């Protein structure tokens, strides 16, 4: 090839590359201009305003799948203006709407931010707003699904738990009828019926307590509450259980601490912790109840020297009807609702409950509550104060005396 021919060939290649580059640039400008034109001219102002005020993820896409407008929450699912709609299931939903002309809704599992973690259940609805555009609304229903599943589990678990004592009462009633001529057997079966009736009453009572705690976010009867009085009542209510189990209850820590809340709810919550600590403690051990005022927070800890809780069970220990030791819980008459009541009661009082546990070494449940100043004029009734102190001391003495007998 001669030099002129080489020069001509190089000129041709350069022209071809220049034309090709010009075409690519022109295509890019036309694509961007088309998107800008459709966004500013075609998307109705009302739709854009609605998108800007929506809490759900929503967007407007064109026939090629480009996002023309979007709400702020849409970014959680990787949907951005000027970019294509990446999710194939959402693209297929939009295409089906364009083909049929009728709105369509589907339940999908989507990942947020393009990550494979934390898949969300969404209800996606697509509808056509013009021949060239479709509106896509994505509502995250993951939490609703979780709550619905909790309700279903609660109903199923409650039905299962109620069947046991009800069935036992039925069988024992039949046994009494068959043994009507044997007074000893009648007394034995009657005492069993009483025990099952008490278990049934405890279960229904705790179900009602848990339902009340979950019904509202605010306390209906919040007032200043003395932690000393609450703990004294909770301890006194479990003196007999401690005596029977050979367990000592020791109360220590700060005194004169006050919180705002419902005293009956708090008594039940602390009572549940104390009852669990006694039930899972070996004979001759001690259950400690300690109070610590720390700044604006008061910590009430209930510790035992029992069997402890395995690490695999700690995540679920506050779930309704969950039992770390199913067999032991049945023997001790546990309902599986006590710790769930503790959790919800604490949350209703603006606090939190923490757990420390080691298998074979015991467990410590700590309730942290906002602390308040003692009510004004409290010193007026010194007699009432002394009476409360005597009551608390009497409860502690009864525990000690019962242990030493």
mmCIF file of C-alpha atoms in Angstrom:
data_model
loop_
_atom_site.group_PDB
_atom_site.id
_atom_site.type_symbol
_atom_site.label_atom_id
_atom_site.label_comp_id
_atom_site.label_asym_id
_atom_site.label_seq_id
_atom_site.Cartn_x
_atom_site.Cartn_y
_atom_site.Cartn_z
ATOM 1 C CA UNK A 1 0.000 0.000 0.000
ATOM 2 C CA UNK A 2 1.442 3.341 -1.069
ATOM 3 C CA UNK A 3 1.831 6.296 1.218
ATOM 4 C CA UNK A 4 -1.086 8.235 -0.322
ATOM 5 C CA UNK A 5 -3.285 5.167 0.092
ATOM 6 C CA UNK A 6 -2.293 4.825 3.771
ATOM 7 C CA UNK A 7 -3.048 8.478 4.377
ATOM 8 C CA UNK A 8 -6.435 8.145 2.667
ATOM 9 C CA UNK A 9 -7.261 5.070 4.702
ATOM 10 C CA UNK A 10 -6.316 6.812 7.956
ATOM 11 C CA UNK A 11 -8.473 9.776 6.990
ATOM 12 C CA UNK A 12 -11.413 7.459 6.330
ATOM 13 C CA UNK A 13 -11.020 5.700 9.672
ATOM 14 C CA UNK A 14 -10.808 9.031 11.486
ATOM 15 C CA UNK A 15 -13.944 10.300 9.794
ATOM 16 C CA UNK A 16 -15.772 7.087 10.635
ATOM 17 C CA UNK A 17 -14.762 7.292 14.297
ATOM 18 C CA UNK A 18 -15.749 10.930 14.467
ATOM 19 C CA UNK A 19 -19.136 10.245 12.945
ATOM 20 C CA UNK A 20 -19.687 7.299 15.302
ATOM 21 C CA UNK A 21 -18.739 9.356 18.340
ATOM 22 C CA UNK A 22 -21.011 12.137 17.195
ATOM 23 C CA UNK A 23 -23.883 9.685 16.837
ATOM 24 C CA UNK A 24 -23.304 8.301 20.346
ATOM 25 C CA UNK A 25 -23.189 11.786 21.843
ATOM 26 C CA UNK A 26 -26.297 12.793 19.923
ATOM 27 C CA UNK A 27 -28.132 9.672 21.092
ATOM 28 C CA UNK A 28 -27.167 10.365 24.703
ATOM 29 C CA UNK A 29 -28.355 13.956 24.450
ATOM 30 C CA UNK A 30 -31.608 12.879 22.814
ATOM 31 C CA UNK A 31 -32.202 10.263 25.555
ATOM 32 C CA UNK A 32 -31.553 12.772 28.305
ATOM 33 C CA UNK A 33 -33.645 15.391 26.546
ATOM 34 C CA UNK A 34 -36.473 12.882 26.196
ATOM 35 C CA UNK A 35 -36.391 12.095 29.910
ATOM 36 C CA UNK A 36 -36.193 15.773 30.864
ATOM 37 C CA UNK A 37 -38.998 16.598 28.448
ATOM 38 C CA UNK A 38 -41.253 13.853 29.731
ATOM 39 C CA UNK A 39 -40.485 14.738 33.359
ATOM 40 C CA UNK A 40 -41.204 18.416 33.016
ATOM 41 C CA UNK A 41 -43.915 18.385 30.406
ATOM 42 C CA UNK A 42 -45.745 15.091 30.639
ATOM 43 C CA UNK A 43 -45.782 14.190 34.346
ATOM 44 C CA UNK A 44 -48.784 16.090 35.714
ATOM 45 C CA UNK A 45 -47.956 18.609 38.416
ATOM 46 C CA UNK A 46 -50.541 17.044 40.697
ATOM 47 C CA UNK A 47 -48.849 13.653 40.460
ATOM 48 C CA UNK A 48 -45.451 15.170 41.271
ATOM 49 C CA UNK A 49 -46.896 16.982 44.277
ATOM 50 C CA UNK A 50 -48.543 13.807 45.553
ATOM 51 C CA UNK A 51 -45.304 11.865 45.160
ATOM 52 C CA UNK A 52 -43.491 14.490 47.189
ATOM 53 C CA UNK A 53 -45.854 14.058 50.137
ATOM 54 C CA UNK A 54 -46.099 10.253 50.146
ATOM 55 C CA UNK A 55 -44.735 8.078 52.948
ATOM 56 C CA UNK A 56 -44.766 5.026 50.689
ATOM 57 C CA UNK A 57 -42.279 4.316 47.928
ATOM 58 C CA UNK A 58 -43.808 5.394 44.602
ATOM 59 C CA UNK A 59 -42.595 6.347 41.141
ATOM 60 C CA UNK A 60 -43.688 7.191 37.597
ATOM 61 C CA UNK A 61 -42.026 5.167 34.821
ATOM 62 C CA UNK A 62 -42.159 5.535 31.035
ATOM 63 C CA UNK A 63 -42.630 2.840 28.418
ATOM 64 C CA UNK A 64 -38.933 1.961 28.426
ATOM 65 C CA UNK A 65 -38.824 1.494 32.196
ATOM 66 C CA UNK A 66 -37.052 4.748 33.089
ATOM 67 C CA UNK A 67 -38.062 6.455 36.319
ATOM 68 C CA UNK A 68 -39.411 9.932 35.576
ATOM 69 C CA UNK A 69 -40.450 10.954 39.097
ATOM 70 C CA UNK A 70 -40.312 9.318 42.511
ATOM 71 C CA UNK A 71 -41.140 9.846 46.172
ATOM 72 C CA UNK A 72 -38.319 10.119 48.704
ATOM 73 C CA UNK A 73 -38.996 6.707 50.313
ATOM 74 C CA UNK A 74 -38.509 5.074 46.879
ATOM 75 C CA UNK A 75 -34.745 5.433 47.352
ATOM 76 C CA UNK A 76 -34.926 2.718 50.032
ATOM 77 C CA UNK A 77 -35.585 0.233 47.233
ATOM 78 C CA UNK A 78 -32.940 1.644 44.889
ATOM 79 C CA UNK A 79 -35.438 3.587 42.746
ATOM 80 C CA UNK A 80 -33.969 6.877 41.464
ATOM 81 C CA UNK A 81 -35.133 9.470 38.958
ATOM 82 C CA UNK A 82 -33.353 9.164 35.593
ATOM 83 C CA UNK A 83 -32.376 5.543 36.194
ATOM 84 C CA UNK A 84 -34.083 2.406 34.921
ATOM 85 C CA UNK A 85 -36.386 0.387 37.150
ATOM 86 C CA UNK A 86 -34.024 -2.434 38.035
ATOM 87 C CA UNK A 87 -36.249 -4.993 39.752
ATOM 88 C CA UNK A 88 -37.512 -7.475 37.119
ATOM 89 C CA UNK A 89 -40.708 -8.275 39.028
ATOM 90 C CA UNK A 90 -41.676 -4.600 39.218
ATOM 91 C CA UNK A 91 -40.854 -4.134 35.514
ATOM 92 C CA UNK A 92 -43.070 -7.107 34.655
ATOM 93 C CA UNK A 93 -45.892 -5.667 36.767
ATOM 94 C CA UNK A 94 -45.677 -2.350 34.902
ATOM 95 C CA UNK A 95 -45.592 -4.113 31.519
ATOM 96 C CA UNK A 96 -48.684 -6.143 32.378
ATOM 97 C CA UNK A 97 -50.548 -2.950 33.267
ATOM 98 C CA UNK A 98 -49.599 -1.330 29.964
ATOM 99 C CA UNK A 99 -50.732 -4.448 28.099
ATOM 100 C CA UNK A 100 -54.060 -4.885 29.916
ATOM 101 C CA UNK A 101 -54.859 -1.288 30.765
ATOM 102 C CA UNK A 102 -56.221 -2.300 34.173
ATOM 103 C CA UNK A 103 -54.486 -1.673 37.539
ATOM 104 C CA UNK A 104 -52.742 -4.663 39.082
ATOM 105 C CA UNK A 105 -51.479 -5.474 42.578
ATOM 106 C CA UNK A 106 -48.940 -8.087 43.646
ATOM 107 C CA UNK A 107 -47.227 -9.096 46.879
ATOM 108 C CA UNK A 108 -43.467 -9.271 46.403
ATOM 109 C CA UNK A 109 -40.298 -9.752 48.423
ATOM 110 C CA UNK A 110 -37.934 -6.884 47.703
ATOM 111 C CA UNK A 111 -34.492 -6.054 49.026
ATOM 112 C CA UNK A 112 -33.709 -2.521 50.117
ATOM 113 C CA UNK A 113 -30.864 -0.519 48.651
ATOM 114 C CA UNK A 114 -29.852 -3.306 46.290
ATOM 115 C CA UNK A 115 -28.674 -5.494 49.203
ATOM 116 C CA UNK A 116 -29.614 -9.114 49.671
ATOM 117 C CA UNK A 117 -30.117 -8.513 53.404
ATOM 118 C CA UNK A 118 -33.388 -7.551 55.062
ATOM 119 C CA UNK A 119 -35.906 -8.595 52.403
ATOM 120 C CA UNK A 120 -39.182 -6.739 52.806
ATOM 121 C CA UNK A 121 -42.678 -7.907 52.010
ATOM 122 C CA UNK A 122 -44.362 -5.242 49.894
ATOM 123 C CA UNK A 123 -47.687 -4.731 48.201
ATOM 124 C CA UNK A 124 -46.903 -3.260 44.770
ATOM 125 C CA UNK A 125 -49.707 -1.640 42.738
ATOM 126 C CA UNK A 126 -49.258 -0.369 39.193
ATOM 127 C CA UNK A 127 -51.711 1.700 37.183
ATOM 128 C CA UNK A 128 -51.550 3.619 33.902
ATOM 129 C CA UNK A 129 -51.791 7.418 34.131
ATOM 130 C CA UNK A 130 -51.218 8.066 30.406
ATOM 131 C CA UNK A 131 -50.427 6.011 27.282
ATOM 132 C CA UNK A 132 -46.695 6.545 27.940
ATOM 133 C CA UNK A 133 -46.501 6.480 31.726
ATOM 134 C CA UNK A 134 -47.415 4.232 34.636
ATOM 135 C CA UNK A 135 -47.636 4.903 38.356
ATOM 136 C CA UNK A 136 -46.086 2.341 40.680
ATOM 137 C CA UNK A 137 -46.828 2.420 44.451
ATOM 138 C CA UNK A 138 -44.856 0.138 46.778
ATOM 139 C CA UNK A 139 -46.193 -0.272 50.313
ATOM 140 C CA UNK A 140 -43.992 -2.004 52.882
ATOM 141 C CA UNK A 141 -46.232 -4.430 54.787
ATOM 142 C CA UNK A 142 -43.478 -6.356 56.580
ATOM 143 C CA UNK A 143 -44.430 -5.061 60.022
ATOM 144 C CA UNK A 144 -48.104 -5.710 59.390
ATOM 145 C CA UNK A 145 -47.277 -9.266 58.380
ATOM 146 C CA UNK A 146 -45.245 -9.710 61.563
ATOM 147 C CA UNK A 147 -48.097 -8.435 63.740
ATOM 148 C CA UNK A 148 -50.617 -10.634 61.955
ATOM 149 C CA UNK A 149 -48.373 -13.646 62.476
ATOM 150 C CA UNK A 150 -48.006 -12.747 66.166
ATOM 151 C CA UNK A 151 -51.789 -12.598 66.517
ATOM 152 C CA UNK A 152 -52.189 -15.955 64.800
ATOM 153 C CA UNK A 153 -49.495 -17.496 66.987
ATOM 154 C CA UNK A 154 -51.051 -15.969 70.105
ATOM 155 C CA UNK A 155 -54.483 -17.402 69.311
ATOM 156 C CA UNK A 156 -53.014 -20.814 68.446
ATOM 157 C CA UNK A 157 -50.808 -20.918 71.556
ATOM 158 C CA UNK A 158 -53.622 -19.721 73.820
ATOM 159 C CA UNK A 159 -55.969 -22.378 72.463
ATOM 160 C CA UNK A 160 -53.307 -25.019 72.994
ATOM 161 C CA UNK A 161 -52.518 -23.892 76.544
ATOM 162 C CA UNK A 162 -56.172 -23.738 77.531
ATOM 163 C CA UNK A 163 -56.871 -27.227 76.238
ATOM 164 C CA UNK A 164 -54.580 -28.839 78.831
ATOM 165 C CA UNK A 165 -56.288 -27.674 82.052
ATOM 166 C CA UNK A 166 -59.757 -27.833 80.515
ATOM 167 C CA UNK A 167 -59.162 -31.392 79.352
ATOM 168 C CA UNK A 168 -57.732 -32.326 82.754
ATOM 169 C CA UNK A 169 -60.757 -30.921 84.587
ATOM 170 C CA UNK A 170 -63.076 -32.897 82.307
ATOM 171 C CA UNK A 171 -61.232 -36.163 82.900
ATOM 172 C CA UNK A 172 -61.014 -35.578 86.652
ATOM 173 C CA UNK A 173 -64.740 -34.851 86.823
ATOM 174 C CA UNK A 174 -65.390 -38.177 85.107
ATOM 175 C CA UNK A 175 -63.008 -39.879 87.516
ATOM 176 C CA UNK A 176 -64.883 -38.429 90.515
ATOM 177 C CA UNK A 177 -68.140 -39.709 89.112
ATOM 178 C CA UNK A 178 -66.643 -43.192 88.681
ATOM 179 C CA UNK A 179 -65.144 -43.160 92.196
ATOM 180 C CA UNK A 180 -68.194 -41.762 93.957
ATOM 181 C CA UNK A 181 -68.174 -44.686 96.404
ATOM 182 C CA UNK A 182 -64.526 -44.107 97.409
ATOM 183 C CA UNK A 183 -64.200 -40.937 99.547
ATOM 184 C CA UNK A 184 -60.386 -41.013 99.472
ATOM 185 C CA UNK A 185 -60.322 -41.074 95.677
ATOM 186 C CA UNK A 186 -62.948 -38.359 95.487
ATOM 187 C CA UNK A 187 -60.843 -36.106 97.721
ATOM 188 C CA UNK A 188 -57.741 -36.836 95.651
ATOM 189 C CA UNK A 189 -59.449 -36.043 92.351
ATOM 190 C CA UNK A 190 -61.145 -32.975 93.858
ATOM 191 C CA UNK A 191 -57.761 -31.568 94.919
ATOM 192 C CA UNK A 192 -56.449 -32.189 91.398
ATOM 193 C CA UNK A 193 -59.435 -30.319 89.980
ATOM 194 C CA UNK A 194 -58.704 -27.412 92.306
ATOM 195 C CA UNK A 195 -55.087 -27.325 91.131
ATOM 196 C CA UNK A 196 -56.081 -27.379 87.461
ATOM 197 C CA UNK A 197 -58.721 -24.711 88.087
ATOM 198 C CA UNK A 198 -56.080 -22.525 89.744
ATOM 199 C CA UNK A 199 -53.762 -23.076 86.792
ATOM 200 C CA UNK A 200 -56.559 -22.183 84.394
ATOM 201 C CA UNK A 201 -57.346 -19.054 86.400
ATOM 202 C CA UNK A 202 -53.690 -18.021 86.419
ATOM 203 C CA UNK A 203 -53.412 -18.530 82.670
ATOM 204 C CA UNK A 204 -56.543 -16.557 81.825
ATOM 205 C CA UNK A 205 -55.540 -13.812 84.262
ATOM 206 C CA UNK A 206 -52.138 -13.423 82.641
ATOM 207 C CA UNK A 207 -53.645 -13.442 79.168
ATOM 208 C CA UNK A 208 -55.938 -10.599 80.225
ATOM 209 C CA UNK A 209 -53.028 -8.704 81.817
ATOM 210 C CA UNK A 210 -50.940 -9.036 78.666
ATOM 211 C CA UNK A 211 -53.858 -7.956 76.492
ATOM 212 C CA UNK A 212 -54.382 -4.845 78.621
ATOM 213 C CA UNK A 213 -50.688 -3.971 78.440
ATOM 214 C CA UNK A 214 -50.698 -4.278 74.662
ATOM 215 C CA UNK A 215 -53.972 -2.419 74.173
ATOM 216 C CA UNK A 216 -52.638 1.145 74.678
ATOM 217 C CA UNK A 217 -49.325 2.919 74.544
ATOM 218 C CA UNK A 218 -50.027 5.231 77.496
ATOM 219 C CA UNK A 219 -50.731 4.386 81.117
ATOM 220 C CA UNK A 220 -54.262 5.274 82.157
ATOM 221 C CA UNK A 221 -53.477 5.669 85.879
ATOM 222 C CA UNK A 222 -49.919 6.993 86.093
ATOM 223 C CA UNK A 223 -48.930 8.535 89.419
ATOM 224 C CA UNK A 224 -45.867 8.687 91.690
ATOM 225 C CA UNK A 225 -45.022 5.188 92.885
ATOM 226 C CA UNK A 226 -42.655 4.203 95.686
ATOM 227 C CA UNK A 227 -40.268 1.488 94.546
ATOM 228 C CA UNK A 228 -39.901 0.389 98.181
ATOM 229 C CA UNK A 229 -43.633 -0.253 98.512
ATOM 230 C CA UNK A 230 -43.856 -2.014 95.140
ATOM 231 C CA UNK A 231 -41.013 -4.373 95.981
ATOM 232 C CA UNK A 232 -42.342 -5.001 99.483
ATOM 233 C CA UNK A 233 -45.712 -6.055 98.025
ATOM 234 C CA UNK A 234 -44.087 -8.197 95.313
ATOM 235 C CA UNK A 235 -41.838 -9.949 97.829
ATOM 236 C CA UNK A 236 -44.629 -10.510 100.339
ATOM 237 C CA UNK A 237 -46.800 -12.103 97.648
ATOM 238 C CA UNK A 238 -44.148 -14.801 97.085
ATOM 239 C CA UNK A 239 -43.112 -15.565 100.661
ATOM 240 C CA UNK A 240 -45.012 -18.850 100.678
ATOM 241 C CA UNK A 241 -43.430 -19.932 97.387
ATOM 242 C CA UNK A 242 -39.975 -19.074 98.760
ATOM 243 C CA UNK A 243 -40.660 -21.005 101.983
ATOM 244 C CA UNK A 244 -41.791 -24.066 100.052
ATOM 245 C CA UNK A 245 -38.733 -23.978 97.799
ATOM 246 C CA UNK A 246 -36.276 -23.346 100.626
ATOM 247 C CA UNK A 247 -35.121 -20.112 98.974
ATOM 248 C CA UNK A 248 -34.156 -16.901 100.775
ATOM 249 C CA UNK A 249 -35.160 -13.514 99.377
ATOM 250 C CA UNK A 250 -32.691 -10.704 100.172
ATOM 251 C CA UNK A 251 -33.636 -7.062 99.535
ATOM 252 C CA UNK A 252 -30.830 -4.516 99.273
ATOM 253 C CA UNK A 253 -29.680 -1.320 97.614
ATOM 254 C CA UNK A 254 -31.000 2.220 97.642
ATOM 255 C CA UNK A 255 -34.173 3.281 99.455
ATOM 256 C CA UNK A 256 -36.643 6.084 98.970
ATOM 257 C CA UNK A 257 -36.668 5.868 95.157
ATOM 258 C CA UNK A 258 -39.761 6.900 93.202
ATOM 259 C CA UNK A 259 -40.995 6.350 89.656
ATOM 260 C CA UNK A 260 -44.116 7.376 87.761
ATOM 261 C CA UNK A 261 -46.479 4.647 86.741
ATOM 262 C CA UNK A 262 -49.122 2.141 87.772
ATOM 263 C CA UNK A 263 -48.250 0.401 91.033
ATOM 264 C CA UNK A 264 -50.326 -2.719 90.307
ATOM 265 C CA UNK A 265 -48.671 -3.267 86.940
ATOM 266 C CA UNK A 266 -45.225 -2.840 88.488
ATOM 267 C CA UNK A 267 -46.043 -5.182 91.381
ATOM 268 C CA UNK A 268 -47.085 -7.846 88.869
ATOM 269 C CA UNK A 269 -43.958 -7.317 86.761
ATOM 270 C CA UNK A 270 -41.531 -7.553 89.711
ATOM 271 C CA UNK A 271 -43.570 -10.398 91.139
ATOM 272 C CA UNK A 272 -43.152 -12.363 87.918
ATOM 273 C CA UNK A 273 -39.373 -11.915 88.068
ATOM 274 C CA UNK A 274 -39.261 -12.974 91.717
ATOM 275 C CA UNK A 275 -41.509 -15.986 91.079
ATOM 276 C CA UNK A 276 -39.310 -17.130 88.176
ATOM 277 C CA UNK A 277 -36.162 -16.667 90.231
ATOM 278 C CA UNK A 278 -37.592 -18.803 93.047
ATOM 279 C CA UNK A 279 -38.904 -21.485 90.688
ATOM 280 C CA UNK A 280 -35.562 -21.950 88.961
ATOM 281 C CA UNK A 281 -33.365 -21.744 92.090
ATOM 282 C CA UNK A 282 -32.073 -24.769 94.014
ATOM 283 C CA UNK A 283 -33.056 -25.307 97.633
ATOM 284 C CA UNK A 284 -30.856 -23.403 100.023
ATOM 285 C CA UNK A 285 -29.950 -20.658 97.546
ATOM 286 C CA UNK A 286 -30.746 -16.955 97.597
ATOM 287 C CA UNK A 287 -32.748 -14.623 95.363
ATOM 288 C CA UNK A 288 -31.479 -11.057 95.479
ATOM 289 C CA UNK A 289 -33.584 -7.964 94.840
ATOM 290 C CA UNK A 290 -31.440 -4.858 94.520
ATOM 291 C CA UNK A 291 -32.176 -1.188 93.768
ATOM 292 C CA UNK A 292 -29.674 1.300 92.374
ATOM 293 C CA UNK A 293 -30.394 4.973 91.649
ATOM 294 C CA UNK A 294 -28.185 6.021 88.754
ATOM 295 C CA UNK A 295 -28.693 9.628 87.712
ATOM 296 C CA UNK A 296 -32.186 9.930 86.225
ATOM 297 C CA UNK A 297 -32.670 6.163 86.048
ATOM 298 C CA UNK A 298 -33.389 3.573 88.699
ATOM 299 C CA UNK A 299 -32.267 -0.021 88.185
ATOM 300 C CA UNK A 300 -34.141 -2.830 89.915
ATOM 301 C CA UNK A 301 -32.322 -6.151 89.572
ATOM 302 C CA UNK A 302 -33.627 -9.607 90.481
ATOM 303 C CA UNK A 303 -30.849 -12.200 90.653
ATOM 304 C CA UNK A 304 -30.878 -15.927 91.294
ATOM 305 C CA UNK A 305 -28.345 -18.714 91.642
ATOM 306 C CA UNK A 306 -30.298 -21.109 89.491
ATOM 307 C CA UNK A 307 -29.781 -23.107 86.330
ATOM 308 C CA UNK A 308 -29.268 -20.076 84.085
ATOM 309 C CA UNK A 309 -30.463 -19.547 80.513
ATOM 310 C CA UNK A 310 -28.668 -20.888 77.451
ATOM 311 C CA UNK A 311 -27.456 -18.318 74.947
ATOM 312 C CA UNK A 312 -29.716 -19.746 72.227
ATOM 313 C CA UNK A 313 -32.778 -19.073 74.404
ATOM 314 C CA UNK A 314 -31.961 -15.516 75.478
ATOM 315 C CA UNK A 315 -33.195 -13.949 72.240
ATOM 316 C CA UNK A 316 -36.646 -15.513 72.639
ATOM 317 C CA UNK A 317 -37.060 -15.574 76.403
ATOM 318 C CA UNK A 318 -39.481 -12.607 76.361
ATOM 319 C CA UNK A 319 -41.752 -14.104 73.689
ATOM 320 C CA UNK A 320 -45.242 -15.130 74.677
ATOM 321 C CA UNK A 321 -45.556 -18.808 75.668
ATOM 322 C CA UNK A 322 -41.856 -19.420 75.066
ATOM 323 C CA UNK A 323 -40.252 -21.704 77.651
ATOM 324 C CA UNK A 324 -36.524 -22.324 77.794
ATOM 325 C CA UNK A 325 -37.130 -25.479 79.867
ATOM 326 C CA UNK A 326 -40.499 -26.883 78.823
ATOM 327 C CA UNK A 327 -40.548 -29.801 81.256
ATOM 328 C CA UNK A 328 -39.489 -27.758 84.297
ATOM 329 C CA UNK A 329 -41.939 -25.002 83.435
ATOM 330 C CA UNK A 330 -44.763 -27.528 83.342
ATOM 331 C CA UNK A 331 -43.754 -28.905 86.742
ATOM 332 C CA UNK A 332 -43.604 -25.457 88.307
ATOM 333 C CA UNK A 333 -46.906 -24.406 86.748
ATOM 334 C CA UNK A 334 -45.437 -21.744 84.493
ATOM 335 C CA UNK A 335 -47.646 -20.217 81.799
ATOM 336 C CA UNK A 336 -44.906 -18.882 79.522
ATOM 337 C CA UNK A 337 -46.387 -15.371 79.785
ATOM 338 C CA UNK A 338 -44.616 -13.964 82.850
ATOM 339 C CA UNK A 339 -41.552 -12.525 81.126
ATOM 340 C CA UNK A 340 -43.638 -11.200 78.246
ATOM 341 C CA UNK A 341 -45.716 -9.296 80.807
ATOM 342 C CA UNK A 342 -42.488 -7.983 82.375
ATOM 343 C CA UNK A 343 -41.270 -6.727 79.001
ATOM 344 C CA UNK A 344 -44.505 -4.956 78.048
ATOM 345 C CA UNK A 345 -45.030 -3.527 81.538
ATOM 346 C CA UNK A 346 -41.518 -2.059 81.482
ATOM 347 C CA UNK A 347 -41.994 -0.580 78.033
ATOM 348 C CA UNK A 348 -45.297 0.971 79.092
ATOM 349 C CA UNK A 349 -43.371 2.776 81.849
ATOM 350 C CA UNK A 350 -40.779 4.113 79.420
ATOM 351 C CA UNK A 351 -38.089 1.690 80.520
ATOM 352 C CA UNK A 352 -36.231 -1.391 79.375
ATOM 353 C CA UNK A 353 -35.432 -4.821 80.755
ATOM 354 C CA UNK A 354 -31.960 -6.346 80.478
ATOM 355 C CA UNK A 355 -30.838 -9.926 80.948
ATOM 356 C CA UNK A 356 -27.554 -11.413 82.127
ATOM 357 C CA UNK A 357 -27.319 -15.177 82.460
ATOM 358 C CA UNK A 358 -24.821 -18.011 82.514
ATOM 359 C CA UNK A 359 -25.820 -21.684 82.525
ATOM 360 C CA UNK A 360 -25.137 -23.157 85.944
ATOM 361 C CA UNK A 361 -24.426 -19.756 87.535
ATOM 362 C CA UNK A 362 -27.819 -18.078 87.524
ATOM 363 C CA UNK A 363 -29.562 -15.114 85.909
ATOM 364 C CA UNK A 364 -30.107 -11.439 86.588
ATOM 365 C CA UNK A 365 -33.037 -9.491 85.151
ATOM 366 C CA UNK A 366 -32.640 -5.727 85.454
ATOM 367 C CA UNK A 367 -35.505 -3.294 84.917
ATOM 368 C CA UNK A 368 -34.448 0.292 84.181
ATOM 369 C CA UNK A 369 -37.099 2.962 84.751
ATOM 370 C CA UNK A 370 -37.072 6.789 84.649
ATOM 371 C CA UNK A 371 -36.721 8.079 88.194
ATOM 372 C CA UNK A 372 -38.660 11.026 89.627
ATOM 373 C CA UNK A 373 -38.301 13.139 92.760
ATOM 374 C CA UNK A 374 -40.205 12.108 95.843
ATOM 375 C CA UNK A 375 -43.638 13.792 96.032
ATOM 376 C CA UNK A 376 -43.736 17.023 97.998
ATOM 377 C CA UNK A 377 -45.204 16.896 101.513
ATOM 378 C CA UNK A 378 -44.108 13.310 101.939
ATOM 379 C CA UNK A 379 -42.501 14.042 105.314
ATOM 380 C CA UNK A 380 -45.828 15.136 106.784
ATOM 381 C CA UNK A 381 -46.856 11.604 107.527
ATOM 382 C CA UNK A 382 -43.943 10.110 109.416
ATOM 383 C CA UNK A 383 -46.256 7.516 110.870
ATOM 384 C CA UNK A 384 -47.224 6.305 107.402
ATOM 385 C CA UNK A 385 -43.573 6.105 106.434
ATOM 386 C CA UNK A 386 -42.713 4.098 109.521
ATOM 387 C CA UNK A 387 -45.669 1.856 108.863
ATOM 388 C CA UNK A 388 -44.411 1.105 105.356
ATOM 389 C CA UNK A 389 -40.936 0.409 106.700
ATOM 390 C CA UNK A 390 -42.340 -1.949 109.338
ATOM 391 C CA UNK A 391 -44.351 -3.719 106.668
ATOM 392 C CA UNK A 392 -41.279 -4.214 104.481
ATOM 393 C CA UNK A 393 -39.206 -5.381 107.463
ATOM 394 C CA UNK A 394 -41.961 -7.774 108.508
ATOM 395 C CA UNK A 395 -42.063 -9.287 105.012
ATOM 396 C CA UNK A 396 -38.292 -9.759 105.013
ATOM 397 C CA UNK A 397 -38.396 -11.290 108.491
ATOM 398 C CA UNK A 398 -41.078 -13.725 107.432
ATOM 399 C CA UNK A 399 -38.884 -14.835 104.553
ATOM 400 C CA UNK A 400 -35.888 -15.348 106.848
ATOM 401 C CA UNK A 401 -37.894 -17.126 109.510
ATOM 402 C CA UNK A 402 -39.458 -19.408 106.964
ATOM 403 C CA UNK A 403 -36.014 -20.307 105.645
ATOM 404 C CA UNK A 404 -34.624 -21.062 109.122
ATOM 405 C CA UNK A 405 -37.475 -23.328 110.155
#
